Amino acid sequence: MRPGAMLPLIAATTLALPTLAAACAPSSPGNAAPAGKAVALPGSPAPAAASAPRGAGSPRPASAASAGAPAVPAGGSHASVPSPAAGEPAPAISAEDAEAILFPEDASAHQAGIDACRRGHATDAGAPSPETERVRCLLALRYQGDAQAAASATALFDRNGSVAGLEREHLMDGGYRGTLHLVPELPVRAERRHLEWTAAAMADIDAFVADLAAAAGSPSRYRHRALALRYFRSVRARTPSAYATGWTVAYNLAGSLHRSADAVRETLFHEIFHLNDSAHGGWSQAALSPIYDGIVARCGTRIACLAPYAPSETVVKGGTYYAFQPGNGVGEYAAELAIRYYREQRAALRGEQPGKTPFKCGPPENARAWSLLATEFFGGADRVAPCQDGAPARP
């Protein structure tokens, strides 16, 4: 679930260190803010990546792709490339990367267990264990003390290839909201629901992409597997809810958006879209800017004018539709469009009746944007019924 009509939404996307490209900072009703930046705490390693905060009442910052920032891998070899075409190897997180994701700052305290996972159950002394066995061992080590969380994290890895670990502690420049202190925290015990919601969301997205592929004219190029999931908590704050870079999504256990399984599912889809947008060379900037710029030139920030073009009903408090909030840019319009595509295709695949007129059946600009997104990321698949007055215009 996303916020309903006239509710503020917060945004997240990423700045890749060390370039720290500009993006908006945390939210407060109706304000845009300077670029968010992350800095290491004294005596601690610098974080791999940071982004503008995301929290209630804020505009979402422009994505790294639309800002021209390169994506940076968070833990090693799973580099920023689009999902493989048919016949190419599936993306995977190596055991070395899994160690970095699961033990970003406290590996020395767990060194005996980590070494045991490296040895595995091989008969020859010192022989490396298989990669998947080693990752599963590392997950059990990280989540020891909460058997249910360990089972959820392992099932997530087995099904989706993603590793649920920890963010590094760091300070984030949140613009006018000040400096945010982000600390690592596992989703265990009282916070275990966040891991369970994440696992359910990733399973839903897996099924969605697979089911949609049956209607696709060409292979899907939307990577949704083998992601690094890094959990943290913001100290005395609820922003950012999430941010993403380099096939990594960081998730705030105190995030204001994370109130239900549906909200988490759509937040993760939104962040994963930003990763794919960036991996496709900043696709939204090149493909959707003419459409987006034309709408903004015609309507400015006038809600009545923008209403037919807005992919979601979300309005920033004191501002305009989130997709067109000044400072958000075309990357956020694209991410909101991706959410609308996900919602409508998912409903169609489930045989559910749409709650409103399909987005593509609005103005011609909607149909063009819809078709461009479907073609780029989902092989052109469209299970939503044709518009009553005929098929939507093609780009």
mmCIF file of C-alpha atoms in Angstrom:
data_model
loop_
_atom_site.group_PDB
_atom_site.id
_atom_site.type_symbol
_atom_site.label_atom_id
_atom_site.label_comp_id
_atom_site.label_asym_id
_atom_site.label_seq_id
_atom_site.Cartn_x
_atom_site.Cartn_y
_atom_site.Cartn_z
ATOM 1 C CA MET A 1 0.000 0.000 0.000
ATOM 2 C CA ARG A 2 1.105 3.516 -0.752
ATOM 3 C CA PRO A 3 -0.236 6.659 0.969
ATOM 4 C CA GLY A 4 -3.733 7.555 -0.129
ATOM 5 C CA ALA A 5 -4.964 10.653 -1.868
ATOM 6 C CA MET A 6 -3.713 13.906 -0.456
ATOM 7 C CA LEU A 7 -1.260 12.146 1.862
ATOM 8 C CA PRO A 8 2.402 13.079 1.816
ATOM 9 C CA LEU A 9 4.947 10.573 0.622
ATOM 10 C CA ILE A 10 8.623 10.415 1.249
ATOM 11 C CA ALA A 11 11.236 9.631 -1.052
ATOM 12 C CA ALA A 12 14.408 7.824 -1.332
ATOM 13 C CA THR A 13 16.992 7.141 -3.821
ATOM 14 C CA THR A 14 20.650 7.203 -3.712
ATOM 15 C CA LEU A 15 23.846 9.083 -3.842
ATOM 16 C CA ALA A 16 26.802 6.977 -4.752
ATOM 17 C CA LEU A 17 29.958 7.684 -2.800
ATOM 18 C CA PRO A 18 32.438 9.136 -3.368
ATOM 19 C CA THR A 19 30.752 11.245 -6.026
ATOM 20 C CA LEU A 20 27.800 12.182 -3.780
ATOM 21 C CA ALA A 21 25.671 13.515 -6.588
ATOM 22 C CA ALA A 22 22.904 15.898 -5.573
ATOM 23 C CA ALA A 23 19.477 14.733 -4.478
ATOM 24 C CA CYS A 24 16.733 16.054 -2.256
ATOM 25 C CA ALA A 25 16.904 15.597 1.470
ATOM 26 C CA PRO A 26 14.421 14.514 4.118
ATOM 27 C CA SER A 27 11.026 15.428 4.283
ATOM 28 C CA SER A 28 9.046 18.038 5.816
ATOM 29 C CA PRO A 29 5.703 19.172 4.536
ATOM 30 C CA GLY A 30 6.034 20.978 1.276
ATOM 31 C CA ASN A 31 9.734 21.718 1.329
ATOM 32 C CA ALA A 32 12.543 20.778 -0.919
ATOM 33 C CA ALA A 33 15.967 20.472 0.610
ATOM 34 C CA PRO A 34 19.625 20.454 -0.268
ATOM 35 C CA ALA A 35 21.484 17.365 -1.312
ATOM 36 C CA GLY A 36 21.790 14.620 1.264
ATOM 37 C CA LYS A 37 25.273 13.393 2.038
ATOM 38 C CA ALA A 38 26.698 10.702 4.240
ATOM 39 C CA VAL A 39 29.827 11.035 6.295
ATOM 40 C CA ALA A 40 31.599 8.450 8.388
ATOM 41 C CA LEU A 41 31.511 8.671 12.130
ATOM 42 C CA PRO A 42 34.904 9.303 13.719
ATOM 43 C CA GLY A 43 36.896 6.108 13.678
ATOM 44 C CA SER A 44 34.424 4.231 11.501
ATOM 45 C CA PRO A 45 34.685 3.238 7.831
ATOM 46 C CA ALA A 46 32.822 5.309 5.320
ATOM 47 C CA PRO A 47 29.497 3.865 4.191
ATOM 48 C CA ALA A 48 29.361 2.279 0.785
ATOM 49 C CA ALA A 49 26.484 4.470 -0.316
ATOM 50 C CA ALA A 50 23.958 6.929 0.995
ATOM 51 C CA SER A 51 20.904 8.685 -0.234
ATOM 52 C CA ALA A 52 18.463 11.390 0.518
ATOM 53 C CA PRO A 53 16.185 10.432 3.365
ATOM 54 C CA ARG A 54 12.703 9.187 2.873
ATOM 55 C CA GLY A 55 9.953 9.841 5.350
ATOM 56 C CA ALA A 56 6.450 11.124 5.793
ATOM 57 C CA GLY A 57 5.675 14.510 4.380
ATOM 58 C CA SER A 58 8.575 14.793 2.026
ATOM 59 C CA PRO A 59 9.147 14.903 -1.667
ATOM 60 C CA ARG A 60 11.199 12.026 -2.970
ATOM 61 C CA PRO A 61 14.586 13.069 -4.315
ATOM 62 C CA ALA A 62 15.562 12.657 -7.917
ATOM 63 C CA SER A 63 17.077 9.269 -8.555
ATOM 64 C CA ALA A 64 20.773 8.739 -9.001
ATOM 65 C CA ALA A 65 20.034 7.844 -12.566
ATOM 66 C CA SER A 66 18.260 11.081 -13.350
ATOM 67 C CA ALA A 67 20.896 13.075 -11.531
ATOM 68 C CA GLY A 68 23.591 11.431 -13.576
ATOM 69 C CA ALA A 69 25.193 9.608 -10.661
ATOM 70 C CA PRO A 70 26.755 6.246 -11.364
ATOM 71 C CA ALA A 71 25.554 3.286 -9.374
ATOM 72 C CA VAL A 72 28.149 1.712 -7.112
ATOM 73 C CA PRO A 73 28.093 -1.884 -5.900
ATOM 74 C CA ALA A 74 27.542 -2.045 -2.168
ATOM 75 C CA GLY A 75 29.504 -5.131 -1.444
ATOM 76 C CA GLY A 76 31.530 -6.307 -4.378
ATOM 77 C CA SER A 77 30.925 -8.312 -7.481
ATOM 78 C CA HIS A 78 27.180 -7.869 -8.099
ATOM 79 C CA ALA A 79 27.734 -4.870 -10.317
ATOM 80 C CA SER A 80 25.183 -2.528 -11.854
ATOM 81 C CA VAL A 81 24.010 -4.274 -14.989
ATOM 82 C CA PRO A 82 20.490 -4.939 -16.243
ATOM 83 C CA SER A 83 18.811 -8.289 -15.636
ATOM 84 C CA PRO A 84 20.269 -10.953 -17.899
ATOM 85 C CA ALA A 85 18.602 -11.836 -21.148
ATOM 86 C CA ALA A 86 17.515 -15.416 -21.741
ATOM 87 C CA GLY A 87 20.490 -17.751 -21.645
ATOM 88 C CA GLU A 88 22.707 -15.439 -19.593
ATOM 89 C CA PRO A 89 23.758 -16.391 -16.059
ATOM 90 C CA ALA A 90 21.405 -15.260 -13.320
ATOM 91 C CA PRO A 91 22.771 -12.631 -10.918
ATOM 92 C CA ALA A 92 24.096 -13.977 -7.647
ATOM 93 C CA ILE A 93 25.662 -12.682 -4.454
ATOM 94 C CA SER A 94 28.967 -14.370 -3.708
ATOM 95 C CA ALA A 95 29.833 -15.711 -0.278
ATOM 96 C CA GLU A 96 32.474 -12.992 0.080
ATOM 97 C CA ASP A 97 29.872 -10.332 -0.618
ATOM 98 C CA ALA A 98 27.454 -12.019 1.776
ATOM 99 C CA GLU A 99 30.066 -11.732 4.530
ATOM 100 C CA ALA A 100 30.365 -7.996 3.869
ATOM 101 C CA ILE A 101 26.577 -7.569 3.874
ATOM 102 C CA LEU A 102 26.024 -9.582 7.045
ATOM 103 C CA PHE A 103 29.043 -8.392 9.038
ATOM 104 C CA PRO A 104 29.883 -4.901 7.772
ATOM 105 C CA GLU A 105 31.464 -3.680 11.010
ATOM 106 C CA ASP A 106 31.719 -6.537 13.497
ATOM 107 C CA ALA A 107 33.321 -9.394 11.577
ATOM 108 C CA SER A 108 36.143 -9.705 14.125
ATOM 109 C CA ALA A 109 33.663 -10.460 16.891
ATOM 110 C CA HIS A 110 32.323 -13.379 14.844
ATOM 111 C CA GLN A 111 35.563 -14.491 13.223
ATOM 112 C CA ALA A 112 35.504 -18.043 14.570
ATOM 113 C CA GLY A 113 32.029 -18.621 13.173
ATOM 114 C CA ILE A 114 32.875 -16.958 9.857
ATOM 115 C CA ASP A 115 35.954 -19.158 9.521
ATOM 116 C CA ALA A 116 33.844 -22.235 10.269
ATOM 117 C CA CYS A 117 31.427 -21.223 7.505
ATOM 118 C CA ARG A 118 34.362 -20.870 5.123
ATOM 119 C CA ARG A 119 35.523 -24.398 5.927
ATOM 120 C CA GLY A 120 32.013 -25.779 5.715
ATOM 121 C CA HIS A 121 31.539 -29.517 5.742
ATOM 122 C CA ALA A 122 34.217 -30.378 3.232
ATOM 123 C CA THR A 123 36.154 -33.567 3.958
ATOM 124 C CA ASP A 124 39.521 -32.079 3.022
ATOM 125 C CA ALA A 125 40.859 -29.711 5.662
ATOM 126 C CA GLY A 126 40.745 -26.129 4.488
ATOM 127 C CA ALA A 127 38.738 -26.885 1.333
ATOM 128 C CA PRO A 128 36.156 -24.199 0.559
ATOM 129 C CA SER A 129 32.500 -25.035 0.984
ATOM 130 C CA PRO A 130 29.981 -24.497 -1.817
ATOM 131 C CA GLU A 131 28.899 -20.860 -2.116
ATOM 132 C CA THR A 132 25.259 -21.409 -1.183
ATOM 133 C CA GLU A 133 26.121 -23.574 1.812
ATOM 134 C CA ARG A 134 28.531 -20.921 3.025
ATOM 135 C CA VAL A 135 25.965 -18.128 2.707
ATOM 136 C CA ARG A 136 23.362 -20.185 4.555
ATOM 137 C CA CYS A 137 25.893 -20.805 7.313
ATOM 138 C CA LEU A 138 26.633 -17.081 7.530
ATOM 139 C CA LEU A 139 22.926 -16.296 7.776
ATOM 140 C CA ALA A 140 22.526 -18.763 10.638
ATOM 141 C CA LEU A 141 25.490 -17.144 12.373
ATOM 142 C CA ARG A 142 24.196 -13.601 11.925
ATOM 143 C CA TYR A 143 20.668 -14.450 13.072
ATOM 144 C CA GLN A 144 21.590 -16.795 15.906
ATOM 145 C CA GLY A 145 19.314 -16.165 18.856
ATOM 146 C CA ASP A 146 16.175 -15.776 16.723
ATOM 147 C CA ALA A 147 15.376 -19.031 14.980
ATOM 148 C CA GLN A 148 12.317 -17.617 13.200
ATOM 149 C CA ALA A 149 14.272 -14.702 11.751
ATOM 150 C CA ALA A 150 17.081 -17.056 10.723
ATOM 151 C CA ALA A 151 14.550 -19.257 8.920
ATOM 152 C CA SER A 152 13.010 -16.246 7.138
ATOM 153 C CA ALA A 153 16.387 -14.858 6.064
ATOM 154 C CA THR A 154 17.483 -18.277 4.806
ATOM 155 C CA ALA A 155 14.231 -18.849 2.912
ATOM 156 C CA LEU A 156 14.587 -15.402 1.322
ATOM 157 C CA PHE A 157 18.091 -16.283 0.154
ATOM 158 C CA ASP A 158 17.053 -19.724 -1.102
ATOM 159 C CA ARG A 159 14.089 -18.383 -3.100
ATOM 160 C CA ASN A 160 15.298 -15.001 -4.262
ATOM 161 C CA GLY A 161 19.069 -14.975 -3.831
ATOM 162 C CA SER A 162 18.937 -11.812 -1.714
ATOM 163 C CA VAL A 163 20.910 -11.462 1.514
ATOM 164 C CA ALA A 164 19.342 -9.649 4.480
ATOM 165 C CA GLY A 165 22.142 -7.989 6.429
ATOM 166 C CA LEU A 166 23.125 -4.699 8.016
ATOM 167 C CA GLU A 167 23.867 -1.150 6.952
ATOM 168 C CA ARG A 168 26.971 0.543 8.315
ATOM 169 C CA GLU A 169 26.657 3.189 10.980
ATOM 170 C CA HIS A 170 27.038 6.636 9.466
ATOM 171 C CA LEU A 171 25.821 10.206 9.534
ATOM 172 C CA MET A 172 23.666 11.522 6.732
ATOM 173 C CA ASP A 173 23.293 15.185 5.889
ATOM 174 C CA GLY A 174 19.532 15.575 5.775
ATOM 175 C CA GLY A 175 19.452 19.156 4.557
ATOM 176 C CA TYR A 176 17.173 21.406 6.591
ATOM 177 C CA ARG A 177 16.274 18.460 8.842
ATOM 178 C CA GLY A 178 19.855 18.338 10.049
ATOM 179 C CA THR A 179 22.235 15.447 10.362
ATOM 180 C CA LEU A 180 20.683 11.998 10.612
ATOM 181 C CA HIS A 181 22.401 9.255 12.554
ATOM 182 C CA LEU A 182 21.809 5.832 10.986
ATOM 183 C CA VAL A 183 22.771 2.749 12.986
ATOM 184 C CA PRO A 184 22.703 -0.919 11.970
ATOM 185 C CA GLU A 185 19.928 -3.041 13.454
ATOM 186 C CA LEU A 186 18.795 -6.527 12.556
ATOM 187 C CA PRO A 187 15.098 -7.240 11.952
ATOM 188 C CA VAL A 188 14.832 -9.731 14.790
ATOM 189 C CA ARG A 189 12.466 -10.411 17.686
ATOM 190 C CA ALA A 190 10.114 -7.408 17.998
ATOM 191 C CA GLU A 191 11.235 -6.149 14.584
ATOM 192 C CA ARG A 192 11.087 -9.543 12.848
ATOM 193 C CA ARG A 193 7.932 -8.545 11.003
ATOM 194 C CA HIS A 194 10.016 -6.268 8.763
ATOM 195 C CA LEU A 195 12.065 -9.240 7.572
ATOM 196 C CA GLU A 196 8.898 -11.269 7.053
ATOM 197 C CA TRP A 197 7.314 -8.400 5.099
ATOM 198 C CA THR A 198 10.469 -8.109 3.006
ATOM 199 C CA ALA A 199 10.495 -11.843 2.255
ATOM 200 C CA ALA A 200 6.810 -11.768 1.302
ATOM 201 C CA ALA A 201 7.369 -8.713 -0.908
ATOM 202 C CA MET A 202 10.264 -10.296 -2.760
ATOM 203 C CA ALA A 203 8.266 -13.500 -3.293
ATOM 204 C CA ASP A 204 5.384 -11.448 -4.697
ATOM 205 C CA ILE A 205 7.689 -9.532 -7.046
ATOM 206 C CA ASP A 206 9.314 -12.799 -8.170
ATOM 207 C CA ALA A 207 5.903 -14.252 -9.028
ATOM 208 C CA PHE A 208 4.785 -11.022 -10.692
ATOM 209 C CA VAL A 209 7.772 -10.903 -13.049
ATOM 210 C CA ALA A 210 7.478 -14.606 -13.850
ATOM 211 C CA ASP A 211 3.744 -14.427 -14.534
ATOM 212 C CA LEU A 212 4.089 -11.299 -16.624
ATOM 213 C CA ALA A 213 6.785 -12.967 -18.738
ATOM 214 C CA ALA A 214 4.136 -15.250 -20.221
ATOM 215 C CA ALA A 215 2.583 -12.187 -21.885
ATOM 216 C CA ALA A 216 5.879 -10.650 -22.952
ATOM 217 C CA GLY A 217 7.020 -10.406 -26.537
ATOM 218 C CA SER A 218 10.668 -10.403 -25.489
ATOM 219 C CA PRO A 219 12.622 -11.248 -22.312
ATOM 220 C CA SER A 220 12.077 -9.157 -19.200
ATOM 221 C CA ARG A 221 15.010 -6.927 -18.275
ATOM 222 C CA TYR A 222 13.958 -6.103 -14.744
ATOM 223 C CA ARG A 223 16.344 -7.383 -12.124
ATOM 224 C CA HIS A 224 14.609 -8.233 -8.865
ATOM 225 C CA ARG A 225 16.817 -10.967 -7.451
ATOM 226 C CA ALA A 226 20.183 -11.266 -5.688
ATOM 227 C CA LEU A 227 19.933 -7.933 -3.897
ATOM 228 C CA ALA A 228 21.762 -6.803 -0.790
ATOM 229 C CA LEU A 229 19.181 -5.790 1.825
ATOM 230 C CA ARG A 230 20.718 -3.686 4.587
ATOM 231 C CA TYR A 231 18.678 -2.927 7.709
ATOM 232 C CA PHE A 232 19.195 0.065 9.976
ATOM 233 C CA ARG A 233 17.413 2.444 12.320
ATOM 234 C CA SER A 234 17.540 6.234 12.273
ATOM 235 C CA VAL A 235 18.186 7.642 15.739
ATOM 236 C CA ARG A 236 15.358 9.927 16.966
ATOM 237 C CA ALA A 237 13.976 10.141 13.427
ATOM 238 C CA ARG A 238 11.810 8.182 11.008
ATOM 239 C CA THR A 239 13.576 9.129 7.806
ATOM 240 C CA PRO A 240 14.799 7.829 5.472
ATOM 241 C CA SER A 241 12.411 4.896 5.134
ATOM 242 C CA ALA A 242 14.561 3.353 2.419
ATOM 243 C CA TYR A 243 17.219 4.149 -0.136
ATOM 244 C CA ALA A 244 18.945 2.215 -2.882
ATOM 245 C CA THR A 245 22.133 2.029 -4.900
ATOM 246 C CA GLY A 246 24.251 -0.598 -6.646
ATOM 247 C CA TRP A 247 21.751 -3.476 -6.264
ATOM 248 C CA THR A 248 21.425 -2.662 -2.588
ATOM 249 C CA VAL A 249 18.275 -1.512 -0.785
ATOM 250 C CA ALA A 250 18.696 -0.095 2.724
ATOM 251 C CA TYR A 251 15.622 -0.411 4.946
ATOM 252 C CA ASN A 252 14.808 1.636 8.051
ATOM 253 C CA LEU A 253 13.129 -0.345 10.827
ATOM 254 C CA ALA A 254 11.754 2.979 12.093
ATOM 255 C CA GLY A 255 10.735 4.208 8.638
ATOM 256 C CA SER A 256 7.416 6.007 8.530
ATOM 257 C CA LEU A 257 6.278 4.117 5.415
ATOM 258 C CA HIS A 258 6.821 0.661 6.855
ATOM 259 C CA ARG A 259 3.467 0.176 8.527
ATOM 260 C CA SER A 260 2.114 -2.843 6.627
ATOM 261 C CA ALA A 261 3.093 -5.675 4.320
ATOM 262 C CA ASP A 262 1.517 -3.889 1.341
ATOM 263 C CA ALA A 263 3.340 -0.645 2.055
ATOM 264 C CA VAL A 264 6.665 -2.469 2.297
ATOM 265 C CA ARG A 265 5.984 -4.380 -0.930
ATOM 266 C CA GLU A 266 5.350 -1.231 -2.945
ATOM 267 C CA THR A 267 8.210 0.661 -1.318
ATOM 268 C CA LEU A 268 10.607 -2.128 -2.278
ATOM 269 C CA PHE A 269 9.264 -2.238 -5.844
ATOM 270 C CA HIS A 270 9.781 1.520 -6.080
ATOM 271 C CA GLU A 271 13.377 1.274 -4.866
ATOM 272 C CA ILE A 272 14.142 -1.708 -7.095
ATOM 273 C CA PHE A 273 12.845 0.272 -10.048
ATOM 274 C CA HIS A 274 15.361 3.032 -9.292
ATOM 275 C CA LEU A 275 18.136 0.424 -9.393
ATOM 276 C CA ASN A 276 16.941 -0.858 -12.755
ATOM 277 C CA ASP A 277 16.494 2.657 -14.118
ATOM 278 C CA SER A 278 20.103 3.420 -13.225
ATOM 279 C CA ALA A 279 21.363 0.098 -14.578
ATOM 280 C CA HIS A 280 19.643 0.841 -17.884
ATOM 281 C CA GLY A 281 21.778 3.944 -18.280
ATOM 282 C CA GLY A 282 19.397 6.405 -16.664
ATOM 283 C CA TRP A 283 16.565 5.234 -18.895
ATOM 284 C CA SER A 284 13.886 7.538 -17.496
ATOM 285 C CA GLN A 285 15.913 10.657 -18.213
ATOM 286 C CA ALA A 286 16.359 9.759 -21.875
ATOM 287 C CA ALA A 287 13.016 8.108 -22.575
ATOM 288 C CA LEU A 288 10.471 9.958 -20.462
ATOM 289 C CA SER A 289 11.844 13.502 -20.228
ATOM 290 C CA PRO A 290 10.007 14.726 -23.360
ATOM 291 C CA ILE A 291 6.705 13.472 -21.940
ATOM 292 C CA TYR A 292 7.378 14.697 -18.423
ATOM 293 C CA ASP A 293 8.716 18.088 -19.491
ATOM 294 C CA GLY A 294 5.741 18.643 -21.759
ATOM 295 C CA ILE A 295 3.275 17.946 -18.953
ATOM 296 C CA VAL A 296 5.114 20.247 -16.546
ATOM 297 C CA ALA A 297 5.318 23.000 -19.166
ATOM 298 C CA ARG A 298 1.569 22.744 -19.672
ATOM 299 C CA CYS A 299 0.465 22.426 -16.051
ATOM 300 C CA GLY A 300 3.224 23.653 -13.780
ATOM 301 C CA THR A 301 2.227 22.507 -10.297
ATOM 302 C CA ARG A 302 -1.537 22.974 -10.715
ATOM 303 C CA ILE A 303 -3.187 19.908 -9.270
ATOM 304 C CA ALA A 304 -6.331 20.155 -11.376
ATOM 305 C CA CYS A 305 -4.274 20.246 -14.571
ATOM 306 C CA LEU A 306 -1.879 17.478 -13.473
ATOM 307 C CA ALA A 307 -4.569 15.089 -12.204
ATOM 308 C CA PRO A 308 -5.067 13.170 -15.497
ATOM 309 C CA TYR A 309 -1.299 12.628 -15.839
ATOM 310 C CA ALA A 310 -0.393 11.651 -12.250
ATOM 311 C CA PRO A 311 0.454 7.931 -11.920
ATOM 312 C CA SER A 312 -0.610 7.977 -8.258
ATOM 313 C CA GLU A 313 -2.938 10.047 -6.140
ATOM 314 C CA THR A 314 -0.175 10.991 -3.702
ATOM 315 C CA VAL A 315 0.110 14.709 -3.068
ATOM 316 C CA VAL A 316 2.948 16.271 -1.099
ATOM 317 C CA LYS A 317 1.538 18.315 1.758
ATOM 318 C CA GLY A 318 1.724 21.963 0.764
ATOM 319 C CA GLY A 319 2.847 20.974 -2.730
ATOM 320 C CA THR A 320 1.522 19.078 -5.709
ATOM 321 C CA TYR A 321 1.358 15.514 -6.975
ATOM 322 C CA TYR A 322 4.409 13.646 -5.777
ATOM 323 C CA ALA A 323 5.280 12.589 -9.336
ATOM 324 C CA PHE A 324 5.473 16.268 -10.332
ATOM 325 C CA GLN A 325 6.731 17.852 -7.117
ATOM 326 C CA PRO A 326 9.446 20.379 -8.028
ATOM 327 C CA GLY A 327 12.856 18.899 -7.339
ATOM 328 C CA ASN A 328 11.775 15.293 -7.743
ATOM 329 C CA GLY A 329 12.444 15.110 -11.465
ATOM 330 C CA VAL A 330 11.536 12.600 -14.135
ATOM 331 C CA GLY A 331 13.084 9.711 -12.187
ATOM 332 C CA GLU A 332 10.374 9.950 -9.550
ATOM 333 C CA TYR A 333 7.653 10.269 -12.182
ATOM 334 C CA ALA A 334 9.080 7.068 -13.684
ATOM 335 C CA ALA A 335 9.147 5.261 -10.332
ATOM 336 C CA GLU A 336 5.538 6.233 -9.640
ATOM 337 C CA LEU A 337 4.642 5.067 -13.155
ATOM 338 C CA ALA A 338 6.370 1.749 -12.373
ATOM 339 C CA ILE A 339 4.254 1.376 -9.231
ATOM 340 C CA ARG A 340 1.066 2.042 -11.233
ATOM 341 C CA TYR A 341 2.160 -0.522 -13.842
ATOM 342 C CA TYR A 342 2.881 -3.039 -11.071
ATOM 343 C CA ARG A 343 -0.476 -2.453 -9.403
ATOM 344 C CA GLU A 344 -2.528 -2.733 -12.570
ATOM 345 C CA GLN A 345 -0.658 -5.682 -14.082
ATOM 346 C CA ARG A 346 -0.745 -7.516 -10.749
ATOM 347 C CA ALA A 347 -4.498 -6.993 -10.487
ATOM 348 C CA ALA A 348 -5.013 -8.199 -14.050
ATOM 349 C CA LEU A 349 -2.903 -11.304 -13.452
ATOM 350 C CA ARG A 350 -5.033 -12.069 -10.377
ATOM 351 C CA GLY A 351 -8.292 -11.514 -12.214
ATOM 352 C CA GLU A 352 -9.151 -8.538 -10.035
ATOM 353 C CA GLN A 353 -11.239 -5.629 -11.226
ATOM 354 C CA PRO A 354 -9.324 -2.345 -11.529
ATOM 355 C CA GLY A 355 -10.278 0.215 -8.945
ATOM 356 C CA LYS A 356 -10.065 3.072 -11.406
ATOM 357 C CA THR A 357 -9.662 3.796 -15.096
ATOM 358 C CA PRO A 358 -6.415 2.219 -16.375
ATOM 359 C CA PHE A 359 -3.600 4.716 -16.511
ATOM 360 C CA LYS A 360 -2.936 4.045 -20.188
ATOM 361 C CA CYS A 361 -6.532 5.007 -21.002
ATOM 362 C CA GLY A 362 -5.991 8.604 -19.931
ATOM 363 C CA PRO A 363 -4.274 11.261 -22.030
ATOM 364 C CA PRO A 364 -2.029 10.118 -24.923
ATOM 365 C CA GLU A 365 1.057 10.970 -22.850
ATOM 366 C CA ASN A 366 0.060 8.270 -20.359
ATOM 367 C CA ALA A 367 -0.221 5.609 -23.036
ATOM 368 C CA ARG A 368 3.188 6.520 -24.477
ATOM 369 C CA ALA A 369 4.917 6.444 -21.096
ATOM 370 C CA TRP A 370 3.192 3.170 -20.188
ATOM 371 C CA SER A 371 4.270 1.493 -23.411
ATOM 372 C CA LEU A 372 7.850 2.755 -23.157
ATOM 373 C CA LEU A 373 8.218 1.403 -19.621
ATOM 374 C CA ALA A 374 6.640 -1.961 -20.489
ATOM 375 C CA THR A 375 8.910 -2.354 -23.505
ATOM 376 C CA GLU A 376 12.131 -1.404 -21.741
ATOM 377 C CA PHE A 377 11.754 -3.495 -18.600
ATOM 378 C CA PHE A 378 9.031 -6.126 -19.108
ATOM 379 C CA GLY A 379 9.287 -7.287 -22.712
ATOM 380 C CA GLY A 380 6.287 -5.197 -23.737
ATOM 381 C CA ALA A 381 3.892 -7.226 -21.586
ATOM 382 C CA ASP A 382 0.505 -5.676 -20.885
ATOM 383 C CA ARG A 383 -2.228 -7.780 -19.299
ATOM 384 C CA VAL A 384 -4.455 -4.772 -18.645
ATOM 385 C CA ALA A 385 -7.536 -4.836 -20.873
ATOM 386 C CA PRO A 386 -7.579 -2.505 -23.903
ATOM 387 C CA CYS A 387 -9.208 0.862 -23.467
ATOM 388 C CA GLN A 388 -12.870 1.061 -24.355
ATOM 389 C CA ASP A 389 -12.192 3.327 -27.294
ATOM 390 C CA GLY A 390 -9.451 1.072 -28.620
ATOM 391 C CA ALA A 391 -5.867 0.264 -27.859
ATOM 392 C CA PRO A 392 -3.728 3.056 -26.457
ATOM 393 C CA ALA A 393 -1.459 5.005 -28.720
ATOM 394 C CA ARG A 394 1.988 3.553 -29.226
ATOM 395 C CA PRO A 395 5.115 5.729 -28.924
#
